[in-house]
C-alpha cells in the first residue's frame, strides 16, 4: 500500500520550455489566428493539444502553412535552410529555439569554419540533432551510441571536435566522450558542456529520488528525450520506473506488491506542473493517509525573457 509520495525538485518545465511555450502564448494574443508551429513546440502531447485547440496549429512541414501566416519554430531548433524557405513563402517567422540549443548550432558553425570535423553525439532523427547536423552536413558525423563511437572513421583526425545533444544521459554521454578521447587524443569539446543545466539537474534529482523510492513515475511524453532519460536513470537503481503522459496512464497493478510503499514522482522538462498535481491528487484520493514530501537537490535560477514578438518578425 502506498504510504508516501516524494516529489523530485527540480522537475518539469525548464527555462527553454517556458520560453518556447511563452512565445506561443504571447503570439496567440498578438497575431491573427490560426498561427502555426513547425512540428511540436515542445515534446509534450498535452501541451501541443491544448495550444492547438486555442489556435496554434502544429504542422509537419513549411509547405502546409498558408502564405502570409505566422510560423513558430520549436524549442528544438531547425535546419538553417528552413528560415530561407519560410521567407520565400512569405511567412512571418518567430524563432522559439531554446538559447541553449542555439548555442550548440553556433558551436557547430564555429568549429566547421575553423576546419574541424565534428562528431555529434545525439539521437538519429531527433529534431534537435537534425537541426544541428544541417548546419554543416558534410563536416558533422552523428554518433548515436558507444558502438558508433568505437567504430567511427572520420575523414581526418588532425582537427576533430565533439558536440552533444542537450538532453542526453549524463552517464552514457560521458562514456561515449571517453571512448572518443581515447581513440582521438587531440579531439576537443565545447567550452561549456552541451548537455543543458535542466537535463543535468533533473537527472541528478531523479537519481537521489530513486535511492529513497520503491517505484518512480516520470511525467512526460514518449517522444521526449529528456523524460526518457529520467526513466532510465531511475531504473538504474533496480526499481520499476514508468513514463506516463498523465494520471490516466497509471496502472494500479504497479502498486499491488507489498514492498511498494514510497512512490517517487518527477517530470520531464516539457511536462507541465498541473500533470504532477493531478497525479498527486489521484494518489490522495486512493490513499487518503498518504504523506507528500519534496526532495530538493538544487535551486534553479535560469530564465530566458520573452522578446518583443512584433519587433522580431
Ligand atoms: S531541456 Fe535544456 S536545451 Fe532543452 S529546452 Fe530545456 S533548457 Fe533548453
Short mmCIF file of C-alpha atoms and ligand atoms in Angstrom, two decimals:
data_model
loop_
_atom_site.label_atom_id
_atom_site.label_comp_id
_atom_site.label_asym_id
_atom_site.label_seq_id
_atom_site.Cartn_x
_atom_site.Cartn_y
_atom_site.Cartn_z
CA UNK A 1 0.00 0.00 0.00
CA UNK A 2 1.30 3.43 -0.94
CA UNK A 3 2.21 5.40 2.19
CA UNK A 4 4.43 8.17 0.92
CA UNK A 5 4.97 10.28 -2.18
CA UNK A 6 8.23 12.11 -2.75
CA UNK A 7 8.40 14.78 -5.43
CA UNK A 8 11.76 15.48 -7.07
CA UNK A 9 12.83 19.11 -7.19
CA UNK A 10 13.74 20.43 -9.69
CA UNK A 11 11.24 18.75 -12.00
CA UNK A 12 9.14 19.74 -15.00
CA UNK A 13 9.42 22.87 -17.12
CA UNK A 14 12.92 24.16 -17.87
CA UNK A 15 13.73 27.72 -18.92
CA UNK A 16 13.78 26.73 -22.62
CA UNK A 17 10.29 25.22 -22.48
CA UNK A 18 8.94 28.22 -20.50
CA UNK A 19 10.47 30.41 -23.22
CA UNK A 20 9.03 28.46 -26.18
CA UNK A 21 5.56 27.99 -24.67
CA UNK A 22 5.61 31.64 -23.53
CA UNK A 23 6.31 32.73 -27.10
CA UNK A 24 3.32 30.73 -28.38
CA UNK A 25 1.05 32.06 -25.60
CA UNK A 26 2.07 35.64 -26.43
CA UNK A 27 1.64 35.01 -30.18
CA UNK A 28 -1.90 33.73 -29.56
CA UNK A 29 -2.73 37.15 -28.09
CA UNK A 30 -0.85 39.32 -30.57
CA UNK A 31 -1.48 37.79 -34.01
CA UNK A 32 -4.45 36.76 -36.14
CA UNK A 33 -5.38 33.10 -35.63
CA UNK A 34 -4.58 30.46 -36.50
CA UNK A 35 -0.86 30.68 -36.07
CA UNK A 36 1.35 27.71 -36.98
CA UNK A 37 4.09 25.77 -35.19
CA UNK A 38 6.51 23.63 -37.14
CA UNK A 39 6.24 20.15 -35.58
CA UNK A 40 5.74 20.23 -31.79
CA UNK A 41 6.65 23.37 -29.86
CA UNK A 42 7.96 21.04 -27.13
CA UNK A 43 7.71 17.27 -26.95
CA UNK A 44 4.59 17.04 -24.81
CA UNK A 45 1.33 15.69 -26.20
CA UNK A 46 -0.93 17.61 -23.78
CA UNK A 47 0.71 20.98 -24.38
CA UNK A 48 0.56 20.52 -28.16
CA UNK A 49 -3.12 19.55 -27.97
CA UNK A 50 -4.02 22.47 -25.69
CA UNK A 51 -2.25 25.05 -27.87
CA UNK A 52 -3.80 23.59 -31.00
CA UNK A 53 -7.31 23.95 -29.52
CA UNK A 54 -6.52 27.60 -28.83
CA UNK A 55 -5.38 28.34 -32.40
CA UNK A 56 -1.69 27.40 -32.57
CA UNK A 57 -1.67 24.51 -35.03
CA UNK A 58 1.27 22.13 -35.31
CA UNK A 59 2.23 21.30 -38.90
CA UNK A 60 4.67 18.72 -40.21
CA UNK A 61 6.20 20.89 -42.94
CA UNK A 62 6.53 24.52 -44.02
CA UNK A 63 4.58 23.67 -47.23
CA UNK A 64 1.42 23.18 -45.15
CA UNK A 65 1.45 26.78 -43.83
CA UNK A 66 -0.74 29.25 -45.77
CA UNK A 67 1.11 32.23 -47.29
CA UNK A 68 1.28 35.29 -45.04
CA UNK A 69 0.81 33.34 -41.78
CA UNK A 70 2.87 33.46 -38.60
CA UNK A 71 5.07 30.38 -38.23
CA UNK A 72 6.87 29.50 -34.99
CA UNK A 73 9.96 27.30 -34.96
CA UNK A 74 10.03 24.98 -31.95
CA UNK A 75 12.35 24.85 -28.91
CA UNK A 76 14.40 22.09 -30.58
CA UNK A 77 15.67 24.32 -33.39
CA UNK A 78 15.54 23.81 -37.16
CA UNK A 79 17.95 23.41 -40.08
CA UNK A 80 19.22 26.81 -41.31
CA UNK A 81 17.55 26.47 -44.72
CA UNK A 82 14.13 26.50 -43.04
CA UNK A 83 14.48 30.26 -42.39
CA UNK A 84 15.03 30.86 -46.14
CA UNK A 85 12.19 28.52 -47.11
CA UNK A 86 9.75 30.27 -44.79
CA UNK A 87 10.81 33.71 -46.03
CA UNK A 88 10.40 32.64 -49.66
CA UNK A 89 6.88 31.56 -48.79
CA UNK A 90 6.09 34.98 -47.33
CA UNK A 91 5.71 33.70 -43.76
CA UNK A 92 6.42 35.72 -40.62
CA UNK A 93 8.84 33.57 -38.64
CA UNK A 94 9.19 33.59 -34.87
CA UNK A 95 12.08 31.51 -33.64
CA UNK A 96 11.39 29.82 -30.28
CA UNK A 97 14.61 27.75 -30.35
CA UNK A 98 15.94 27.36 -26.81
CA UNK A 99 19.02 29.58 -26.41
CA UNK A 100 20.93 26.53 -25.15
CA UNK A 101 20.17 24.63 -28.36
CA UNK A 102 21.13 27.72 -30.38
CA UNK A 103 24.47 27.66 -28.51
CA UNK A 104 25.20 24.20 -29.97
CA UNK A 105 24.32 25.42 -33.51
CA UNK A 106 26.76 28.32 -33.06
CA UNK A 107 29.50 25.99 -31.79
CA UNK A 108 28.99 23.74 -34.82
CA UNK A 109 29.27 26.73 -37.18
CA UNK A 110 32.42 28.00 -35.41
CA UNK A 111 34.18 24.60 -35.41
CA UNK A 112 33.39 23.94 -39.07
CA UNK A 113 34.55 27.45 -40.05
CA UNK A 114 37.88 26.65 -38.37
CA UNK A 115 38.29 23.45 -40.37
CA UNK A 116 37.12 20.92 -37.78
CA UNK A 117 35.21 17.71 -38.39
CA UNK A 118 32.56 17.33 -35.69
CA UNK A 119 31.48 14.11 -34.03
CA UNK A 120 27.98 15.00 -32.84
CA UNK A 121 26.67 12.75 -30.07
CA UNK A 122 22.89 12.60 -30.38
CA UNK A 123 19.85 10.61 -31.39
CA UNK A 124 19.26 9.94 -35.05
CA UNK A 125 16.10 11.68 -36.27
CA UNK A 126 15.57 13.81 -33.15
CA UNK A 127 14.57 17.35 -34.20
CA UNK A 128 17.47 18.90 -32.31
CA UNK A 129 20.04 16.59 -33.91
CA UNK A 130 18.55 17.13 -37.37
CA UNK A 131 18.80 20.93 -36.94
CA UNK A 132 22.42 20.95 -35.72
CA UNK A 133 23.71 18.46 -38.31
CA UNK A 134 22.07 20.50 -41.09
CA UNK A 135 24.42 23.41 -40.22
CA UNK A 136 27.22 21.54 -42.00
CA UNK A 137 26.14 18.03 -43.07
CA UNK A 138 29.45 17.31 -44.82
CA UNK A 139 31.51 18.05 -41.71
CA UNK A 140 29.32 16.58 -38.95
CA UNK A 141 29.11 12.87 -38.19
CA UNK A 142 26.33 11.60 -35.93
CA UNK A 143 27.36 9.29 -33.08
CA UNK A 144 24.31 7.50 -31.70
CA UNK A 145 25.94 5.26 -29.13
CA UNK A 146 29.12 3.63 -27.80
CA UNK A 147 29.29 1.16 -30.68
CA UNK A 148 29.39 4.01 -33.18
CA UNK A 149 31.98 5.85 -31.07
CA UNK A 150 34.16 2.73 -31.25
CA UNK A 151 33.79 2.30 -35.00
CA UNK A 152 33.63 5.84 -36.43
CA UNK A 153 36.30 6.63 -39.02
CA UNK A 154 36.38 10.41 -39.52
CA UNK A 155 37.88 11.63 -42.83
CA UNK A 156 40.66 13.39 -40.88
CA UNK A 157 41.77 13.37 -37.24
CA UNK A 158 44.00 16.47 -37.01
CA UNK A 159 41.10 18.80 -36.30
CA UNK A 160 38.38 16.88 -34.54
CA UNK A 161 35.73 18.21 -32.16
CA UNK A 162 32.72 16.72 -30.40
CA UNK A 163 29.39 18.31 -29.57
CA UNK A 164 26.31 16.77 -27.99
CA UNK A 165 22.54 16.99 -27.96
CA UNK A 166 21.32 18.91 -24.90
CA UNK A 167 19.08 16.21 -23.43
CA UNK A 168 21.27 13.11 -23.31
CA UNK A 169 22.07 10.75 -20.46
CA UNK A 170 24.97 12.21 -18.44
CA UNK A 171 26.42 8.76 -17.78
CA UNK A 172 26.21 7.37 -21.30
CA UNK A 173 27.48 10.59 -22.86
CA UNK A 174 30.49 10.65 -20.52
CA UNK A 175 31.27 7.07 -21.59
CA UNK A 176 30.99 7.97 -25.29
CA UNK A 177 33.23 11.03 -24.84
CA UNK A 178 35.72 8.85 -23.00
CA UNK A 179 35.84 6.41 -25.94
CA UNK A 180 36.33 9.27 -28.41
CA UNK A 181 39.09 10.86 -26.29
CA UNK A 182 40.90 7.53 -26.07
CA UNK A 183 40.64 6.93 -29.79
CA UNK A 184 41.39 10.53 -30.84
CA UNK A 185 43.58 12.15 -28.15
CA UNK A 186 43.56 15.58 -29.84
CA UNK A 187 39.76 15.81 -30.01
CA UNK A 188 38.33 18.94 -28.37
CA UNK A 189 34.89 19.68 -26.99
CA UNK A 190 32.73 22.76 -26.43
CA UNK A 191 33.93 25.40 -23.96
CA UNK A 192 30.91 24.72 -21.76
CA UNK A 193 29.25 21.32 -21.98
CA UNK A 194 26.22 20.97 -24.25
CA UNK A 195 24.02 18.82 -22.03
CA UNK A 196 21.98 21.61 -20.52
CA UNK A 197 21.59 22.60 -16.87
CA UNK A 198 17.96 21.35 -16.82
CA UNK A 199 18.82 17.88 -18.12
CA UNK A 200 21.71 17.65 -15.65
CA UNK A 201 19.69 18.84 -12.66
CA UNK A 202 16.69 16.61 -13.39
CA UNK A 203 18.87 13.52 -13.85
CA UNK A 204 20.73 14.21 -10.59
CA UNK A 205 17.42 14.83 -8.79
CA UNK A 206 15.81 11.62 -10.07
CA UNK A 207 18.88 9.62 -9.03
CA UNK A 208 18.52 10.90 -5.45
CA UNK A 209 14.77 10.25 -5.65
CA UNK A 210 15.25 6.67 -6.85
CA UNK A 211 17.51 5.93 -3.87
CA UNK A 212 14.63 6.52 -1.46
CA UNK A 213 11.68 5.31 -3.57
CA UNK A 214 10.22 1.86 -4.27
CA UNK A 215 8.93 2.95 -7.68
CA UNK A 216 9.32 6.11 -9.77
CA UNK A 217 6.79 7.79 -12.06
CA UNK A 218 8.09 10.20 -14.69
CA UNK A 219 5.58 12.61 -16.21
CA UNK A 220 6.45 13.14 -19.86
CA UNK A 221 5.71 12.01 -23.40
CA UNK A 222 7.28 9.02 -25.19
CA UNK A 223 8.99 11.29 -27.72
CA UNK A 224 10.56 13.48 -25.04
CA UNK A 225 14.26 12.64 -24.93
CA UNK A 226 14.93 14.15 -21.51
CA UNK A 227 11.90 12.36 -19.98
CA UNK A 228 13.06 9.01 -21.37
CA UNK A 229 16.48 9.62 -19.81
CA UNK A 230 14.84 10.28 -16.41
CA UNK A 231 13.10 6.91 -16.52
CA UNK A 232 16.38 5.21 -17.47
CA UNK A 233 18.20 6.98 -14.61
CA UNK A 234 15.62 5.76 -12.07
CA UNK A 235 15.73 2.20 -13.41
CA UNK A 236 19.48 2.07 -12.79
CA UNK A 237 18.64 1.83 -9.09
CA UNK A 238 16.89 -1.52 -9.70
CA UNK A 239 13.37 -0.25 -9.17
CA UNK A 240 10.43 -0.02 -11.55
CA UNK A 241 10.06 3.32 -13.31
CA UNK A 242 7.28 4.32 -15.69
CA UNK A 243 6.92 7.20 -18.14
CA UNK A 244 3.35 8.49 -18.23
CA UNK A 245 1.63 11.33 -20.08
CA UNK A 246 -0.84 11.82 -17.25
CA UNK A 247 -2.79 10.22 -14.41
CA UNK A 248 -4.99 8.24 -16.82
CA UNK A 249 -1.98 6.07 -17.73
CA UNK A 250 -1.39 4.95 -14.15
CA UNK A 251 -1.90 1.21 -13.78
CA UNK A 252 -2.97 0.21 -10.26
CA UNK A 253 -1.23 -3.16 -10.69
CA UNK A 254 2.11 -1.33 -10.39
CA UNK A 255 1.41 -0.67 -6.69
CA UNK A 256 -0.03 -4.06 -5.70
CA UNK A 257 3.27 -5.53 -4.48
CA UNK A 258 3.65 -5.45 -0.70
CA UNK A 259 7.01 -3.62 -0.85
CA UNK A 260 5.75 -0.66 -2.91
CA UNK A 261 5.23 1.95 -0.21
CA UNK A 262 7.10 5.05 -1.38
CA UNK A 263 6.43 6.49 -4.84
CA UNK A 264 8.89 8.98 -6.31
CA UNK A 265 7.48 11.41 -8.86
CA UNK A 266 9.32 13.64 -11.28
CA UNK A 267 8.53 15.30 -14.60
CA UNK A 268 10.50 15.86 -17.79
CA UNK A 269 11.47 19.37 -18.87
CA UNK A 270 8.42 19.64 -21.14
CA UNK A 271 5.79 18.32 -18.72
CA UNK A 272 3.60 20.95 -17.02
CA UNK A 273 3.27 21.01 -13.22
CA UNK A 274 -0.52 20.60 -13.42
CA UNK A 275 0.06 16.99 -14.57
CA UNK A 276 2.13 16.31 -11.44
CA UNK A 277 -0.63 17.84 -9.30
CA UNK A 278 -3.23 15.62 -10.99
CA UNK A 279 -1.15 12.51 -10.26
CA UNK A 280 -0.64 13.55 -6.63
CA UNK A 281 -4.35 14.14 -6.17
CA UNK A 282 -5.06 10.74 -7.76
CA UNK A 283 -2.95 9.11 -5.02
CA UNK A 284 -4.51 11.28 -2.31
CA UNK A 285 -7.96 10.09 -3.34
CA UNK A 286 -6.89 6.45 -3.46
CA UNK A 287 -4.78 6.53 -0.29
CA UNK A 288 -6.19 9.31 1.95
CA UNK A 289 -3.39 8.97 4.53
CA UNK A 290 -0.55 9.25 2.01
CA UNK A 291 2.24 11.63 3.08
CA UNK A 292 3.57 14.09 0.46
CA UNK A 293 7.11 15.47 0.66
CA UNK A 294 9.62 17.06 -1.68
CA UNK A 295 13.29 16.20 -2.20
CA UNK A 296 15.19 19.27 -3.38
CA UNK A 297 18.67 18.73 -4.79
CA UNK A 298 19.42 22.13 -6.35
CA UNK A 299 17.76 25.52 -6.85
CA UNK A 300 17.40 26.71 -10.45
CA UNK A 301 17.56 30.35 -11.49
CA UNK A 302 17.91 30.15 -15.30
CA UNK A 303 15.34 32.26 -17.12
CA UNK A 304 15.03 33.42 -20.74
CA UNK A 305 12.91 36.57 -21.17
CA UNK A 306 10.27 36.52 -23.94
CA UNK A 307 11.26 39.01 -26.67
CA UNK A 308 9.07 41.65 -28.28
CA UNK A 309 7.50 39.46 -30.97
CA UNK A 310 6.21 42.20 -33.25
CA UNK A 311 9.74 43.58 -33.49
CA UNK A 312 11.14 40.10 -34.05
CA UNK A 313 9.17 39.27 -37.22
S1 LIG B 1 15.87 20.80 -21.91
FE1 LIG B 1 17.58 22.26 -21.88
S2 LIG B 1 18.08 22.63 -24.02
FE2 LIG B 1 16.05 21.66 -23.98
S3 LIG B 1 14.63 23.37 -23.96
FE3 LIG B 1 15.05 22.86 -21.82
S4 LIG B 1 16.75 24.23 -21.22
FE4 LIG B 1 16.64 24.21 -23.44
#
